[in-house]
Coordinates of C-alpha atoms in Angstrom, one line a residue:
M170 CA 93.2 107.6 85.3
I171 CA 90.1 108.3 83.3
A172 CA 88.5 105.1 84.6
R173 CA 89.6 104.7 88.2
T174 CA 89.1 101.5 90.0
D175 CA 90.5 99.7 93.1
L176 CA 89.3 96.3 91.9
A177 CA 92.0 93.9 90.5
L178 CA 89.2 92.1 88.7
E179 CA 88.3 95.3 86.7
L180 CA 91.9 96.0 85.8
Q181 CA 92.2 92.4 84.6
E182 CA 89.1 92.7 82.5
D183 CA 90.5 95.8 80.8
I184 CA 93.9 94.4 79.9
S185 CA 92.7 90.9 78.9
K186 CA 90.8 92.6 76.0
E187 CA 94.0 93.7 74.5
S188 CA 96.7 91.1 75.3
A189 CA 97.6 87.8 76.9
L190 CA 98.2 87.9 80.6
D191 CA 101.7 86.9 81.6
G192 CA 102.4 86.1 85.2
I193 CA 98.7 86.3 86.1
R194 CA 96.5 83.3 86.9
M195 CA 92.7 83.6 87.2
K196 CA 90.1 81.2 88.4
T197 CA 86.3 81.8 88.5
R198 CA 83.8 79.8 90.5
I199 CA 80.0 80.4 90.5
D200 CA 77.8 79.3 93.3
T201 CA 74.5 79.1 91.4
E202 CA 72.5 78.3 94.5
H203 CA 73.4 81.4 96.4
H204 CA 74.2 83.6 93.3
I205 CA 77.8 84.3 94.4
K206 CA 80.6 84.7 91.8
E207 CA 84.1 84.1 93.2
T208 CA 87.1 85.2 91.1
R209 CA 90.6 84.5 92.3
I210 CA 93.4 86.4 90.6
I211 CA 97.0 85.5 91.5
I212 CA 99.8 87.8 90.4
E213 CA 102.8 85.6 90.3
N214 CA 105.7 87.8 89.3
E215 CA 106.9 91.3 88.4
T216 CA 105.7 90.9 84.8
G217 CA 102.1 90.3 86.0
S218 CA 102.4 93.1 88.6
K219 CA 103.4 95.6 85.9
Q220 CA 100.6 94.4 83.6
L221 CA 97.9 94.7 86.2
G222 CA 99.3 97.6 88.2
K223 CA 99.0 95.7 91.4
P224 CA 101.5 94.2 93.8
I225 CA 102.3 90.4 93.6
G226 CA 99.8 88.5 95.6
T227 CA 96.3 87.0 95.7
Y228 CA 93.1 89.0 95.0
I229 CA 89.7 87.5 95.7
T230 CA 86.5 89.1 94.5
L231 CA 83.1 88.0 95.8
E232 CA 80.2 89.3 93.7
C233 CA 76.5 89.1 94.6
R234 CA 73.9 91.4 93.0
D235 CA 71.4 90.5 95.8
L236 CA 73.6 92.5 98.2
Q237 CA 71.8 95.6 96.9
E238 CA 68.6 94.3 98.4
N239 CA 67.5 94.0 102.0
D240 CA 67.8 90.2 101.7
F241 CA 69.2 88.8 104.9
G242 CA 69.7 85.4 103.3
S243 CA 72.0 86.7 100.7
H244 CA 74.0 88.7 103.3
D245 CA 74.4 85.6 105.5
E246 CA 75.7 83.7 102.5
M247 CA 78.2 86.4 101.7
S248 CA 79.3 86.5 105.3
E249 CA 80.0 82.8 105.2
A250 CA 81.9 83.1 101.9
L251 CA 84.1 85.9 103.4
A252 CA 84.8 83.7 106.5
E253 CA 85.9 80.9 104.2
Q254 CA 88.3 83.1 102.3
L255 CA 89.8 84.4 105.6
K256 CA 90.4 80.8 106.7
L257 CA 92.3 80.2 103.5
L258 CA 94.4 83.3 103.6
I259 CA 95.3 83.5 107.4
S260 CA 94.4 80.1 108.9
D261 CA 97.4 80.0 111.2
K262 CA 97.1 83.4 112.8
K263 CA 95.6 83.8 116.3
K264 CA 96.3 87.4 117.4
I265 CA 94.5 89.8 115.1
L266 CA 94.3 93.6 114.8
V267 CA 91.3 94.8 112.7
A268 CA 91.4 98.4 111.5
G269 CA 88.3 100.1 110.1
L270 CA 89.7 102.8 107.8
G271 CA 87.8 105.9 106.6
N272 CA 85.7 108.8 107.9
H273 CA 82.7 107.9 110.0
N274 CA 81.1 111.3 109.1
V275 CA 81.2 110.7 105.3
T276 CA 78.7 107.9 104.5
P277 CA 80.4 106.4 101.4
D278 CA 83.7 106.3 103.5
A279 CA 82.2 105.0 106.7
L280 CA 82.3 101.3 105.9
G281 CA 85.4 100.6 107.9
P282 CA 84.3 102.4 111.1
N283 CA 80.9 100.8 110.9
V284 CA 82.4 97.3 110.7
I285 CA 84.4 98.0 113.9
E286 CA 81.3 98.9 115.7
Q287 CA 79.8 95.5 115.0
L288 CA 83.1 93.5 115.4
F289 CA 83.4 90.8 118.1
V290 CA 86.5 91.9 119.9
T291 CA 87.8 89.3 122.3
S292 CA 91.2 90.4 123.6
H293 CA 89.8 91.9 126.9
L294 CA 87.4 88.9 127.4
R295 CA 90.2 86.3 126.9
K296 CA 92.2 88.0 129.7
H297 CA 89.3 87.1 132.1
G298 CA 89.1 83.5 130.9
Y299 CA 86.3 83.8 128.3
Y300 CA 86.3 82.7 124.7
K301 CA 89.7 80.9 125.0
E302 CA 89.0 79.0 121.8
A303 CA 88.4 82.2 119.8
K304 CA 91.1 84.3 118.2
D305 CA 92.6 87.2 120.1
V306 CA 91.0 90.2 118.4
R307 CA 91.4 93.9 118.9
G308 CA 89.7 96.6 116.8
V309 CA 90.3 100.2 116.0
A310 CA 88.9 103.0 113.8
P311 CA 91.9 105.3 113.5
G312 CA 90.0 108.0 111.5
V313 CA 91.6 110.1 108.8
M314 CA 94.3 112.7 108.7
A315 CA 91.8 115.6 108.6
Q316 CA 90.5 114.4 112.0
T317 CA 93.8 113.3 113.7
G318 CA 96.6 115.2 111.9
M319 CA 98.4 111.9 111.6
E320 CA 98.8 109.3 108.8
T321 CA 96.6 106.3 109.5
S322 CA 99.7 104.1 108.9
E323 CA 101.6 106.0 111.7
I324 CA 98.8 105.3 114.1
L325 CA 98.6 101.7 113.3
R326 CA 102.3 101.2 113.5
G327 CA 102.2 102.5 117.0
I328 CA 99.4 100.1 118.0
I329 CA 101.2 97.2 116.3
K330 CA 104.3 98.0 118.3
E331 CA 102.5 97.9 121.6
T332 CA 100.0 95.1 121.0
K333 CA 102.1 92.8 118.7
P334 CA 99.4 91.2 116.6
E335 CA 100.3 88.5 114.0
V336 CA 98.2 90.0 111.2
L337 CA 96.4 93.3 110.4
I338 CA 93.1 93.2 108.7
A339 CA 92.3 96.6 107.1
I340 CA 88.8 97.4 105.9
D341 CA 88.1 100.3 103.6
A342 CA 85.7 101.7 101.0
L343 CA 86.9 101.4 97.4
S344 CA 86.0 102.9 94.0
A345 CA 84.8 100.9 91.0
R346 CA 84.8 101.2 87.3
S347 CA 81.4 99.5 86.8
F348 CA 78.3 101.0 88.4
H349 CA 76.9 97.5 88.8
R350 CA 79.7 96.5 91.2
L351 CA 78.9 99.3 93.7
N352 CA 77.8 97.8 97.0
T353 CA 77.6 94.3 95.5
T354 CA 81.3 93.3 95.5
I355 CA 83.8 92.4 98.2
Q356 CA 87.5 92.3 97.4
I357 CA 89.9 90.5 99.7
C358 CA 93.7 90.6 99.1
D359 CA 96.9 89.7 100.9
T360 CA 99.0 92.6 99.5
G361 CA 97.9 95.3 101.9
I362 CA 96.2 98.6 101.0
L363 CA 96.8 102.1 99.7
P364 CA 94.1 104.2 101.3
G365 CA 92.4 106.7 99.0
S366 CA 94.1 105.5 95.8
G367 CA 90.8 104.9 94.0
I368 CA 89.9 108.6 94.3
G369 CA 93.4 109.9 93.7
N370 CA 93.9 110.8 97.4
H371 CA 97.0 108.7 98.0
R372 CA 98.1 108.2 101.6
Q373 CA 100.9 106.1 103.0
G374 CA 100.6 102.5 102.1
M375 CA 100.0 99.6 104.5
D376 CA 101.6 96.3 103.7
Q377 CA 104.0 93.8 105.3
K378 CA 107.0 96.0 104.5
T379 CA 105.6 99.1 106.2
M380 CA 103.6 97.5 109.0
G381 CA 106.0 94.7 109.8
I382 CA 103.3 92.0 109.7
P383 CA 101.0 90.6 107.0
V384 CA 98.2 92.9 105.9
I385 CA 94.9 91.6 104.6
A386 CA 92.7 94.2 102.9
I387 CA 88.9 93.9 102.7
G388 CA 87.1 96.5 100.6
V389 CA 83.8 97.3 99.0
P390 CA 83.3 99.8 96.2
T391 CA 80.9 102.5 97.3
V392 CA 81.8 105.3 94.8
I393 CA 82.4 105.7 91.0
G394 CA 84.1 108.6 89.3
V395 CA 82.2 111.0 87.1
S396 CA 85.1 110.7 84.6
T397 CA 84.5 106.9 84.5
I398 CA 80.8 107.4 83.8
L399 CA 81.5 109.8 81.0
Y400 CA 84.1 107.4 79.5
D401 CA 81.8 104.3 79.8
S402 CA 78.9 106.2 78.2
M403 CA 80.8 106.2 74.9
E404 CA 81.4 102.4 74.9
P405 CA 78.4 101.7 72.6
F406 CA 80.0 103.9 70.0
T407 CA 83.2 101.9 70.0
E408 CA 81.3 98.6 70.0
K409 CA 79.5 99.7 66.8
N410 CA 82.8 101.0 65.3
I411 CA 81.5 104.5 65.1
I412 CA 84.6 105.7 66.9
S413 CA 87.9 103.8 67.7
E414 CA 89.1 103.1 71.2
E415 CA 91.8 105.6 70.7
E416 CA 89.3 108.3 69.7
R417 CA 87.1 107.4 72.6
H418 CA 90.0 107.8 75.0
H419 CA 91.1 111.1 73.4
F420 CA 87.6 112.5 73.4
A421 CA 87.0 111.5 77.0
Y422 CA 90.4 113.0 78.0
Q423 CA 89.4 116.3 76.4
M424 CA 86.0 116.4 78.0
I425 CA 87.1 115.4 81.5
G426 CA 88.8 118.4 83.0
E427 CA 88.2 120.3 86.3
P428 CA 86.0 119.7 88.2
F429 CA 84.9 116.4 86.7
S430 CA 88.2 114.7 87.2
K431 CA 87.9 114.9 90.9
M432 CA 84.2 114.3 91.3
F433 CA 82.8 111.0 92.6
V434 CA 79.2 109.8 92.9
T435 CA 77.5 107.2 95.0
P436 CA 74.0 105.6 94.9
K437 CA 71.2 107.4 96.6
N438 CA 70.6 104.6 99.0
I439 CA 74.2 104.6 100.2
D440 CA 73.2 105.1 103.9
E441 CA 71.3 101.9 104.2
A442 CA 73.7 100.1 101.8
V443 CA 76.7 100.8 104.0
Q444 CA 74.9 99.8 107.1
R445 CA 73.9 96.4 105.5
I446 CA 77.2 95.6 104.0
S447 CA 79.2 96.6 107.1
F448 CA 77.1 94.1 109.0
T449 CA 77.8 91.5 106.3
I450 CA 81.6 92.0 106.6
S451 CA 81.6 92.1 110.4
E452 CA 79.6 88.9 110.5
G453 CA 82.0 87.2 108.1
I454 CA 85.0 88.3 110.3
N455 CA 83.1 87.3 113.5
Q456 CA 82.4 83.8 112.1
W457 CA 86.1 83.4 111.3
I458 CA 87.1 84.6 114.8
V459 CA 85.2 81.8 116.5
S460 CA 86.0 79.1 114.0

């Protein structure tokens, strides 16, 4: 747990340095015109799941460094790329529940609630004869346990029981191992989500087994652990063979105690970054809703 990450891509990068990947398929495509890198990782069996530490399923990563900038063109292109991935993952579903996870009062954790604010919800409109060709969409920002006294999964199970959607889309902030992936990367997966796992604050998981319907997770890394920064700062020494990987890990483990093990940092422009990226994600979902 020295180098925490929620990204399947970063976990794959770590283990591929040491061994062959059994039960894991990966395909990368680069859109040179729009500077978007798409990586699709498919975990096929339990062997692959154990290697990567992730459930069996599909993990899609969209990376674009231009997302760090206030470039509307790049954000539009990422929205379109996200809409295309949703079409591929859940093309046959018409009744959708979108949940924006996180705490609206904590900026790095406010991605999910911000997306819901800009989501094109259609369920109430369809009842009055509007947007009949669009998907039937409901949205909710259920908050966090400190605000409600309830597990988010409990709240969502109650909503699912009453509204009976065909699929749940859960949006949450993630943690990354690489600083360069903060606010530049979108991960989409069909395996559900474990809220808070990237920062060691595990809540009840949300997947098809616990929710009773398929769960698509969309996340963006907004924080990185101090322990990860300390660990990565020693990488040049291992590359030059000054210290071994085992010595690097041992030294980092000795250095990283309280309070560093539980500290996370975020870029200084996180307020505007979360606003921009939440709009990017909401636009991607909105395009898929009316497609």
